[in-house]
Amino acid sequence: MKCRIKNRYNDSILFEVEVDSFVKAVEAAIKQRADLSGANLSWAYLSGAYLSGADLSGANLSKANLYGAILSGANLSGAYLSGADLSGANLSRANLYGAILSGANLSGANLSRANLSGANLSGANLYGANLSRANLFRADLYKAKNLVKIMGVEPGNYYWKRFDKGLKNNNYQFYIGLNTLREDEVFASDDRVVCSHPGFHFASRSWCAVNYPNRPLEAHIRIPEDAQINEPWTTDGKASADKIEIIQVFDVKTGKDVTKKYERK
């Protein structure tokens, strides 16, 4: 049968081909590098479709079935995906800037390193979604469902932090006991932003070892009960606070406890 993909705005034909299913038609269009920006794919059945690297910017994919689809690296900027089923889909490194995903089912979707800045995720189901290192800057998360912060940081919790020589980090001198931001600094509390500043970053001991293997000092720290905390939705394993209490300091290479060396004089 002849399948046609039309423009959502003027109904012009963007691509047509003789195939036995619409899924194959869309895959053929992608394979032939057809320009599907602005395509009308609303209610389309595209479950399991291979659409990696596709240009679907501005396309209408509302209510589309994209269960398990491969959309890694796809351009979906400005696309309309309201109510779409994207459960289990691979959207790693996809560009979803300004996309409308309100009410979409993103459960179990891989959104690692995806650009979701300015996207509308209101009411979307994000149960089990992988948001590691995704960009959520200015994304609308109003009533988004099942968002879970994987670290679960709470005041009073104990974590770890690595330091440069002399117990210094990012132009701060740290000491045993309470360490706070400078008086003129305002804590960066937007949990849509990863690696935000000002703030003292911390993580598990193993995460620190993997990500900062060359820093010579590590400290066991506690998050004070009155601390402000920012655990980004897209964290890769770290969070930040406006104050930390350093309990113990160790030499990474030898494992020796060097706490006394960094007590305030």
PDB file of C-alpha atoms in Angstrom:
ATOM      1  CA  MET A   1       0.000   0.000   0.000  1.00  0.00           C
ATOM      2  CA  LYS A   2       1.084   3.581  -0.529  1.00  0.00           C
ATOM      3  CA  CYS A   3       1.870   5.413   2.699  1.00  0.00           C
ATOM      4  CA  ARG A   4       2.131   9.185   2.817  1.00  0.00           C
ATOM      5  CA  ILE A   5       3.607  11.418   5.477  1.00  0.00           C
ATOM      6  CA  LYS A   6       2.126  14.902   5.344  1.00  0.00           C
ATOM      7  CA  ASN A   7       2.998  18.297   6.750  1.00  0.00           C
ATOM      8  CA  ARG A   8       0.980  19.206   9.835  1.00  0.00           C
ATOM      9  CA  TYR A   9       0.459  22.796   8.711  1.00  0.00           C
ATOM     10  CA  ASN A  10      -0.406  22.692   4.992  1.00  0.00           C
ATOM     11  CA  ASP A  11      -1.063  18.992   4.320  1.00  0.00           C
ATOM     12  CA  SER A  12       1.660  18.845   1.676  1.00  0.00           C
ATOM     13  CA  ILE A  13       3.305  15.444   1.128  1.00  0.00           C
ATOM     14  CA  LEU A  14       6.727  15.179   2.746  1.00  0.00           C
ATOM     15  CA  PHE A  15       7.375  11.543   1.840  1.00  0.00           C
ATOM     16  CA  GLU A  16       5.554   8.632   0.223  1.00  0.00           C
ATOM     17  CA  VAL A  17       6.463   5.010  -0.351  1.00  0.00           C
ATOM     18  CA  GLU A  18       4.913   1.609  -1.132  1.00  0.00           C
ATOM     19  CA  VAL A  19       5.211  -0.508   2.031  1.00  0.00           C
ATOM     20  CA  ASP A  20       2.969  -2.752   4.095  1.00  0.00           C
ATOM     21  CA  SER A  21       2.912  -0.635   7.255  1.00  0.00           C
ATOM     22  CA  PHE A  22       3.168   2.969   8.375  1.00  0.00           C
ATOM     23  CA  VAL A  23       6.064   2.105  10.700  1.00  0.00           C
ATOM     24  CA  LYS A  24       8.106   0.961   7.716  1.00  0.00           C
ATOM     25  CA  ALA A  25       7.183   4.128   5.831  1.00  0.00           C
ATOM     26  CA  VAL A  26       8.539   6.356   8.600  1.00  0.00           C
ATOM     27  CA  GLU A  27      11.665   4.208   8.972  1.00  0.00           C
ATOM     28  CA  ALA A  28      12.220   4.404   5.206  1.00  0.00           C
ATOM     29  CA  ALA A  29      11.874   8.179   5.326  1.00  0.00           C
ATOM     30  CA  ILE A  30      14.491   8.385   8.077  1.00  0.00           C
ATOM     31  CA  LYS A  31      16.813   6.014   6.236  1.00  0.00           C
ATOM     32  CA  GLN A  32      16.553   8.158   3.116  1.00  0.00           C
ATOM     33  CA  ARG A  33      17.170  11.279   5.212  1.00  0.00           C
ATOM     34  CA  ALA A  34      13.814  12.802   4.318  1.00  0.00           C
ATOM     35  CA  ASP A  35      12.985  16.077   6.044  1.00  0.00           C
ATOM     36  CA  LEU A  36      10.164  15.215   8.425  1.00  0.00           C
ATOM     37  CA  SER A  37      10.224  18.464  10.345  1.00  0.00           C
ATOM     38  CA  GLY A  38       6.657  19.591  10.855  1.00  0.00           C
ATOM     39  CA  ALA A  39       5.290  16.151   9.925  1.00  0.00           C
ATOM     40  CA  ASN A  40       1.815  15.122  11.048  1.00  0.00           C
ATOM     41  CA  LEU A  41       2.281  11.834  12.917  1.00  0.00           C
ATOM     42  CA  SER A  42      -0.458  12.246  15.481  1.00  0.00           C
ATOM     43  CA  TRP A  43      -1.943   8.928  16.643  1.00  0.00           C
ATOM     44  CA  ALA A  44       0.673   7.080  14.564  1.00  0.00           C
ATOM     45  CA  TYR A  45       1.581   3.532  15.592  1.00  0.00           C
ATOM     46  CA  LEU A  46       5.382   3.606  15.766  1.00  0.00           C
ATOM     47  CA  SER A  47       6.027   1.105  18.527  1.00  0.00           C
ATOM     48  CA  GLY A  48       9.596  -0.219  18.314  1.00  0.00           C
ATOM     49  CA  ALA A  49      10.410   1.981  15.314  1.00  0.00           C
ATOM     50  CA  TYR A  50      14.057   2.770  14.601  1.00  0.00           C
ATOM     51  CA  LEU A  51      14.142   6.572  14.344  1.00  0.00           C
ATOM     52  CA  SER A  52      17.642   7.311  15.598  1.00  0.00           C
ATOM     53  CA  GLY A  53      18.951  10.665  14.373  1.00  0.00           C
ATOM     54  CA  ALA A  54      15.635  11.616  12.757  1.00  0.00           C
ATOM     55  CA  ASP A  55      14.704  15.258  12.191  1.00  0.00           C
ATOM     56  CA  LEU A  56      11.215  15.480  13.672  1.00  0.00           C
ATOM     57  CA  SER A  57      11.476  19.056  14.848  1.00  0.00           C
ATOM     58  CA  GLY A  58       8.092  20.699  15.084  1.00  0.00           C
ATOM     59  CA  ALA A  59       6.329  17.426  14.217  1.00  0.00           C
ATOM     60  CA  ASN A  60       2.924  16.563  15.617  1.00  0.00           C
ATOM     61  CA  LEU A  61       3.283  13.261  17.481  1.00  0.00           C
ATOM     62  CA  SER A  62       0.410  13.765  19.887  1.00  0.00           C
ATOM     63  CA  LYS A  63      -1.103  10.477  21.094  1.00  0.00           C
ATOM     64  CA  ALA A  64       1.435   8.556  18.986  1.00  0.00           C
ATOM     65  CA  ASN A  65       2.457   5.083  20.136  1.00  0.00           C
ATOM     66  CA  LEU A  66       6.254   5.171  20.393  1.00  0.00           C
ATOM     67  CA  TYR A  67       6.577   2.386  22.919  1.00  0.00           C
ATOM     68  CA  GLY A  68      10.159   1.057  22.811  1.00  0.00           C
ATOM     69  CA  ALA A  69      11.058   3.246  19.834  1.00  0.00           C
ATOM     70  CA  ILE A  70      14.699   4.150  19.190  1.00  0.00           C
ATOM     71  CA  LEU A  71      14.949   7.947  19.052  1.00  0.00           C
ATOM     72  CA  SER A  72      18.523   8.388  20.255  1.00  0.00           C
ATOM     73  CA  GLY A  73      20.031  11.590  18.900  1.00  0.00           C
ATOM     74  CA  ALA A  74      16.765  12.564  17.205  1.00  0.00           C
ATOM     75  CA  ASN A  75      15.813  16.213  16.758  1.00  0.00           C
ATOM     76  CA  LEU A  76      12.421  16.657  18.425  1.00  0.00           C
ATOM     77  CA  SER A  77      12.804  20.322  19.253  1.00  0.00           C
ATOM     78  CA  GLY A  78       9.429  22.034  19.321  1.00  0.00           C
ATOM     79  CA  ALA A  79       7.663  18.737  18.624  1.00  0.00           C
ATOM     80  CA  TYR A  80       4.148  18.205  19.942  1.00  0.00           C
ATOM     81  CA  LEU A  81       4.143  14.936  21.926  1.00  0.00           C
ATOM     82  CA  SER A  82       1.240  15.557  24.267  1.00  0.00           C
ATOM     83  CA  GLY A  83      -0.273  12.275  25.429  1.00  0.00           C
ATOM     84  CA  ALA A  84       2.222  10.198  23.434  1.00  0.00           C
ATOM     85  CA  ASP A  85       3.300   6.779  24.677  1.00  0.00           C
ATOM     86  CA  LEU A  86       7.100   6.907  24.942  1.00  0.00           C
ATOM     87  CA  SER A  87       7.390   4.220  27.582  1.00  0.00           C
ATOM     88  CA  GLY A  88      10.615   2.268  27.211  1.00  0.00           C
ATOM     89  CA  ALA A  89      11.765   4.499  24.363  1.00  0.00           C
ATOM     90  CA  ASN A  90      15.431   5.367  23.876  1.00  0.00           C
ATOM     91  CA  LEU A  91      15.710   9.165  23.775  1.00  0.00           C
ATOM     92  CA  SER A  92      19.330   9.396  24.868  1.00  0.00           C
ATOM     93  CA  ARG A  93      20.981  12.572  23.556  1.00  0.00           C
ATOM     94  CA  ALA A  94      17.751  13.542  21.798  1.00  0.00           C
ATOM     95  CA  ASN A  95      17.025  17.246  21.331  1.00  0.00           C
ATOM     96  CA  LEU A  96      13.651  17.948  22.968  1.00  0.00           C
ATOM     97  CA  TYR A  97      14.181  21.667  23.408  1.00  0.00           C
ATOM     98  CA  GLY A  98      10.787  23.346  23.821  1.00  0.00           C
ATOM     99  CA  ALA A  99       8.927  20.107  23.084  1.00  0.00           C
ATOM    100  CA  ILE A 100       5.406  19.629  24.437  1.00  0.00           C
ATOM    101  CA  LEU A 101       5.327  16.391  26.453  1.00  0.00           C
ATOM    102  CA  SER A 102       2.390  17.193  28.698  1.00  0.00           C
ATOM    103  CA  GLY A 103       0.624  14.031  29.787  1.00  0.00           C
ATOM    104  CA  ALA A 104       3.108  11.837  27.890  1.00  0.00           C
ATOM    105  CA  ASN A 105       4.007   8.392  29.195  1.00  0.00           C
ATOM    106  CA  LEU A 106       7.792   8.340  29.628  1.00  0.00           C
ATOM    107  CA  SER A 107       7.941   5.472  32.090  1.00  0.00           C
ATOM    108  CA  GLY A 108      11.155   3.523  31.685  1.00  0.00           C
ATOM    109  CA  ALA A 109      12.360   5.834  28.918  1.00  0.00           C
ATOM    110  CA  ASN A 110      16.068   6.525  28.487  1.00  0.00           C
ATOM    111  CA  LEU A 111      16.469  10.314  28.558  1.00  0.00           C
ATOM    112  CA  SER A 112      20.130  10.347  29.522  1.00  0.00           C
ATOM    113  CA  ARG A 113      21.903  13.450  28.187  1.00  0.00           C
ATOM    114  CA  ALA A 114      18.722  14.541  26.407  1.00  0.00           C
ATOM    115  CA  ASN A 115      18.104  18.258  25.966  1.00  0.00           C
ATOM    116  CA  LEU A 116      14.791  18.983  27.683  1.00  0.00           C
ATOM    117  CA  SER A 117      15.411  22.665  28.273  1.00  0.00           C
ATOM    118  CA  GLY A 118      12.177  24.629  28.015  1.00  0.00           C
ATOM    119  CA  ALA A 119      10.174  21.416  27.474  1.00  0.00           C
ATOM    120  CA  ASN A 120       6.675  21.073  28.902  1.00  0.00           C
ATOM    121  CA  LEU A 121       6.559  17.889  31.008  1.00  0.00           C
ATOM    122  CA  SER A 122       3.513  18.847  33.031  1.00  0.00           C
ATOM    123  CA  GLY A 123       1.563  15.762  34.033  1.00  0.00           C
ATOM    124  CA  ALA A 124       4.021  13.432  32.274  1.00  0.00           C
ATOM    125  CA  ASN A 125       4.664   9.998  33.784  1.00  0.00           C
ATOM    126  CA  LEU A 126       8.395   9.618  34.448  1.00  0.00           C
ATOM    127  CA  TYR A 127       8.302   6.398  36.467  1.00  0.00           C
ATOM    128  CA  GLY A 128      11.682   4.675  36.136  1.00  0.00           C
ATOM    129  CA  ALA A 129      12.896   7.115  33.478  1.00  0.00           C
ATOM    130  CA  ASN A 130      16.652   7.602  33.187  1.00  0.00           C
ATOM    131  CA  LEU A 131      17.321  11.339  33.406  1.00  0.00           C
ATOM    132  CA  SER A 132      21.053  11.097  34.047  1.00  0.00           C
ATOM    133  CA  ARG A 133      22.764  14.276  32.805  1.00  0.00           C
ATOM    134  CA  ALA A 134      19.672  15.427  30.943  1.00  0.00           C
ATOM    135  CA  ASN A 135      19.215  19.188  30.597  1.00  0.00           C
ATOM    136  CA  LEU A 136      16.030  20.306  32.383  1.00  0.00           C
ATOM    137  CA  PHE A 137      16.803  24.021  32.436  1.00  0.00           C
ATOM    138  CA  ARG A 138      13.496  25.938  32.525  1.00  0.00           C
ATOM    139  CA  ALA A 139      11.516  22.745  31.881  1.00  0.00           C
ATOM    140  CA  ASP A 140       7.934  22.736  33.165  1.00  0.00           C
ATOM    141  CA  LEU A 141       7.650  19.887  35.695  1.00  0.00           C
ATOM    142  CA  TYR A 142       4.273  20.926  37.121  1.00  0.00           C
ATOM    143  CA  LYS A 143       2.478  17.809  38.346  1.00  0.00           C
ATOM    144  CA  ALA A 144       4.974  15.528  36.601  1.00  0.00           C
ATOM    145  CA  LYS A 145       4.443  12.041  38.023  1.00  0.00           C
ATOM    146  CA  ASN A 146       6.852   9.620  39.675  1.00  0.00           C
ATOM    147  CA  LEU A 147       9.933  11.817  39.590  1.00  0.00           C
ATOM    148  CA  VAL A 148      12.384  10.281  42.038  1.00  0.00           C
ATOM    149  CA  LYS A 149      15.642  11.747  43.309  1.00  0.00           C
ATOM    150  CA  ILE A 150      17.950   8.754  43.320  1.00  0.00           C
ATOM    151  CA  MET A 151      20.218   9.906  46.158  1.00  0.00           C
ATOM    152  CA  GLY A 152      17.407  10.810  48.524  1.00  0.00           C
ATOM    153  CA  VAL A 153      19.479  13.417  50.358  1.00  0.00           C
ATOM    154  CA  GLU A 154      18.114  14.505  53.726  1.00  0.00           C
ATOM    155  CA  PRO A 155      19.476  16.786  56.454  1.00  0.00           C
ATOM    156  CA  GLY A 156      21.603  14.788  58.840  1.00  0.00           C
ATOM    157  CA  ASN A 157      22.769  12.339  56.146  1.00  0.00           C
ATOM    158  CA  TYR A 158      26.453  11.466  55.863  1.00  0.00           C
ATOM    159  CA  TYR A 159      28.303  11.650  52.538  1.00  0.00           C
ATOM    160  CA  TRP A 160      31.780  12.165  51.094  1.00  0.00           C
ATOM    161  CA  LYS A 161      33.662  14.925  49.328  1.00  0.00           C
ATOM    162  CA  ARG A 162      37.129  15.047  47.736  1.00  0.00           C
ATOM    163  CA  PHE A 163      39.497  17.996  47.987  1.00  0.00           C
ATOM    164  CA  ASP A 164      42.664  19.368  46.475  1.00  0.00           C
ATOM    165  CA  LYS A 165      45.857  19.743  48.481  1.00  0.00           C
ATOM    166  CA  GLY A 166      45.379  21.733  51.685  1.00  0.00           C
ATOM    167  CA  LEU A 167      41.667  20.836  51.878  1.00  0.00           C
ATOM    168  CA  LYS A 168      40.814  23.373  49.187  1.00  0.00           C
ATOM    169  CA  ASN A 169      38.171  23.209  46.486  1.00  0.00           C
ATOM    170  CA  ASN A 170      36.833  25.821  44.024  1.00  0.00           C
ATOM    171  CA  ASN A 171      38.650  28.684  45.782  1.00  0.00           C
ATOM    172  CA  TYR A 172      37.320  27.706  49.204  1.00  0.00           C
ATOM    173  CA  GLN A 173      39.466  26.797  52.204  1.00  0.00           C
ATOM    174  CA  PHE A 174      37.719  24.109  54.235  1.00  0.00           C
ATOM    175  CA  TYR A 175      38.190  23.113  57.877  1.00  0.00           C
ATOM    176  CA  ILE A 176      36.947  20.456  60.285  1.00  0.00           C
ATOM    177  CA  GLY A 177      33.469  21.415  61.493  1.00  0.00           C
ATOM    178  CA  LEU A 178      30.904  23.645  59.829  1.00  0.00           C
ATOM    179  CA  ASN A 179      31.683  25.229  56.442  1.00  0.00           C
ATOM    180  CA  THR A 180      29.269  27.721  54.865  1.00  0.00           C
ATOM    181  CA  LEU A 181      28.994  29.811  51.731  1.00  0.00           C
ATOM    182  CA  ARG A 182      30.385  33.339  51.754  1.00  0.00           C
ATOM    183  CA  GLU A 183      28.060  36.053  53.051  1.00  0.00           C
ATOM    184  CA  ASP A 184      27.466  37.573  49.610  1.00  0.00           C
ATOM    185  CA  GLU A 185      26.675  34.237  47.924  1.00  0.00           C
ATOM    186  CA  VAL A 186      23.196  32.898  47.243  1.00  0.00           C
ATOM    187  CA  PHE A 187      22.817  29.124  47.152  1.00  0.00           C
ATOM    188  CA  ALA A 188      21.906  27.734  43.708  1.00  0.00           C
ATOM    189  CA  SER A 189      18.731  25.811  44.561  1.00  0.00           C
ATOM    190  CA  ASP A 190      17.232  25.185  41.095  1.00  0.00           C
ATOM    191  CA  ASP A 191      17.002  21.376  40.964  1.00  0.00           C
ATOM    192  CA  ARG A 192      16.635  21.422  37.178  1.00  0.00           C
ATOM    193  CA  VAL A 193      20.307  22.414  36.854  1.00  0.00           C
ATOM    194  CA  VAL A 194      23.249  20.029  37.304  1.00  0.00           C
ATOM    195  CA  CYS A 195      26.586  21.202  38.779  1.00  0.00           C
ATOM    196  CA  SER A 196      25.058  24.494  39.899  1.00  0.00           C
ATOM    197  CA  HIS A 197      27.011  27.095  41.890  1.00  0.00           C
ATOM    198  CA  PRO A 198      27.267  28.472  44.550  1.00  0.00           C
ATOM    199  CA  GLY A 199      27.023  25.301  46.618  1.00  0.00           C
ATOM    200  CA  PHE A 200      29.179  22.536  48.076  1.00  0.00           C
ATOM    201  CA  HIS A 201      28.920  19.330  46.046  1.00  0.00           C
ATOM    202  CA  PHE A 202      29.035  15.900  47.657  1.00  0.00           C
ATOM    203  CA  ALA A 203      28.293  12.271  46.822  1.00  0.00           C
ATOM    204  CA  SER A 204      28.993   8.699  47.882  1.00  0.00           C
ATOM    205  CA  ARG A 205      32.559   7.642  48.591  1.00  0.00           C
ATOM    206  CA  SER A 206      32.687   5.392  45.513  1.00  0.00           C
ATOM    207  CA  TRP A 207      31.339   8.155  43.231  1.00  0.00           C
ATOM    208  CA  CYS A 208      34.013  10.550  44.473  1.00  0.00           C
ATOM    209  CA  ALA A 209      36.726   7.945  43.887  1.00  0.00           C
ATOM    210  CA  VAL A 210      35.615   7.328  40.301  1.00  0.00           C
ATOM    211  CA  ASN A 211      35.101  10.967  39.330  1.00  0.00           C
ATOM    212  CA  TYR A 212      37.977  12.614  41.236  1.00  0.00           C
ATOM    213  CA  PRO A 213      40.729   9.981  41.365  1.00  0.00           C
ATOM    214  CA  ASN A 214      43.521  12.587  41.439  1.00  0.00           C
ATOM    215  CA  ARG A 215      42.328  14.644  44.384  1.00  0.00           C
ATOM    216  CA  PRO A 216      44.577  13.766  47.348  1.00  0.00           C
ATOM    217  CA  LEU A 217      42.111  14.250  50.226  1.00  0.00           C
ATOM    218  CA  GLU A 218      38.677  12.878  50.993  1.00  0.00           C
ATOM    219  CA  ALA A 219      36.376  13.829  53.826  1.00  0.00           C
ATOM    220  CA  HIS A 220      33.445  12.205  55.569  1.00  0.00           C
ATOM    221  CA  ILE A 221      30.832  14.943  55.828  1.00  0.00           C
ATOM    222  CA  ARG A 222      27.402  15.498  57.343  1.00  0.00           C
ATOM    223  CA  ILE A 223      24.591  17.645  55.961  1.00  0.00           C
ATOM    224  CA  PRO A 224      23.391  19.921  58.818  1.00  0.00           C
ATOM    225  CA  GLU A 225      19.733  19.800  59.809  1.00  0.00           C
ATOM    226  CA  ASP A 226      19.140  23.401  58.679  1.00  0.00           C
ATOM    227  CA  ALA A 227      21.016  23.095  55.361  1.00  0.00           C
ATOM    228  CA  GLN A 228      19.507  23.955  52.010  1.00  0.00           C
ATOM    229  CA  ILE A 229      19.883  21.006  49.642  1.00  0.00           C
ATOM    230  CA  ASN A 230      19.844  20.760  45.854  1.00  0.00           C
ATOM    231  CA  GLU A 231      19.639  17.251  44.439  1.00  0.00           C
ATOM    232  CA  PRO A 232      19.085  17.791  40.696  1.00  0.00           C
ATOM    233  CA  TRP A 233      16.458  15.648  39.013  1.00  0.00           C
ATOM    234  CA  THR A 234      19.102  14.743  36.433  1.00  0.00           C
ATOM    235  CA  THR A 235      21.969  14.135  38.837  1.00  0.00           C
ATOM    236  CA  ASP A 236      24.734  11.766  37.821  1.00  0.00           C
ATOM    237  CA  GLY A 237      25.241  10.914  41.488  1.00  0.00           C
ATOM    238  CA  LYS A 238      26.041  14.161  43.288  1.00  0.00           C
ATOM    239  CA  ALA A 239      24.105  16.865  45.096  1.00  0.00           C
ATOM    240  CA  SER A 240      24.947  20.164  46.781  1.00  0.00           C
ATOM    241  CA  ALA A 241      24.213  22.060  49.997  1.00  0.00           C
ATOM    242  CA  ASP A 242      24.741  25.592  51.263  1.00  0.00           C
ATOM    243  CA  LYS A 243      26.678  24.224  54.249  1.00  0.00           C
ATOM    244  CA  ILE A 244      28.492  21.026  55.171  1.00  0.00           C
ATOM    245  CA  GLU A 245      30.024  19.719  58.353  1.00  0.00           C
ATOM    246  CA  ILE A 246      33.378  17.987  57.838  1.00  0.00           C
ATOM    247  CA  ILE A 247      33.760  15.112  60.301  1.00  0.00           C
ATOM    248  CA  GLN A 248      36.960  13.351  59.232  1.00  0.00           C
ATOM    249  CA  VAL A 249      39.662  13.840  56.583  1.00  0.00           C
ATOM    250  CA  PHE A 250      41.746  11.066  55.017  1.00  0.00           C
ATOM    251  CA  ASP A 251      44.791  10.941  52.781  1.00  0.00           C
ATOM    252  CA  VAL A 252      43.509   9.131  49.674  1.00  0.00           C
ATOM    253  CA  LYS A 253      46.814   7.485  48.829  1.00  0.00           C
ATOM    254  CA  THR A 254      47.689   6.133  52.288  1.00  0.00           C
ATOM    255  CA  GLY A 255      44.270   6.003  53.937  1.00  0.00           C
ATOM    256  CA  LYS A 256      45.728   7.818  56.939  1.00  0.00           C
ATOM    257  CA  ASP A 257      43.410   9.894  59.117  1.00  0.00           C
ATOM    258  CA  VAL A 258      44.702  13.489  58.828  1.00  0.00           C
ATOM    259  CA  THR A 259      41.758  15.172  60.537  1.00  0.00           C
ATOM    260  CA  LYS A 260      43.789  17.025  63.151  1.00  0.00           C
ATOM    261  CA  LYS A 261      45.804  18.796  60.467  1.00  0.00           C
ATOM    262  CA  TYR A 262      42.687  20.648  59.302  1.00  0.00           C
ATOM    263  CA  GLU A 263      41.172  21.694  62.608  1.00  0.00           C
ATOM    264  CA  ARG A 264      40.564  25.415  62.982  1.00  0.00           C
ATOM    265  CA  LYS A 265      43.283  27.188  64.942  1.00  0.00           C
TER     266      LYS A 265
END
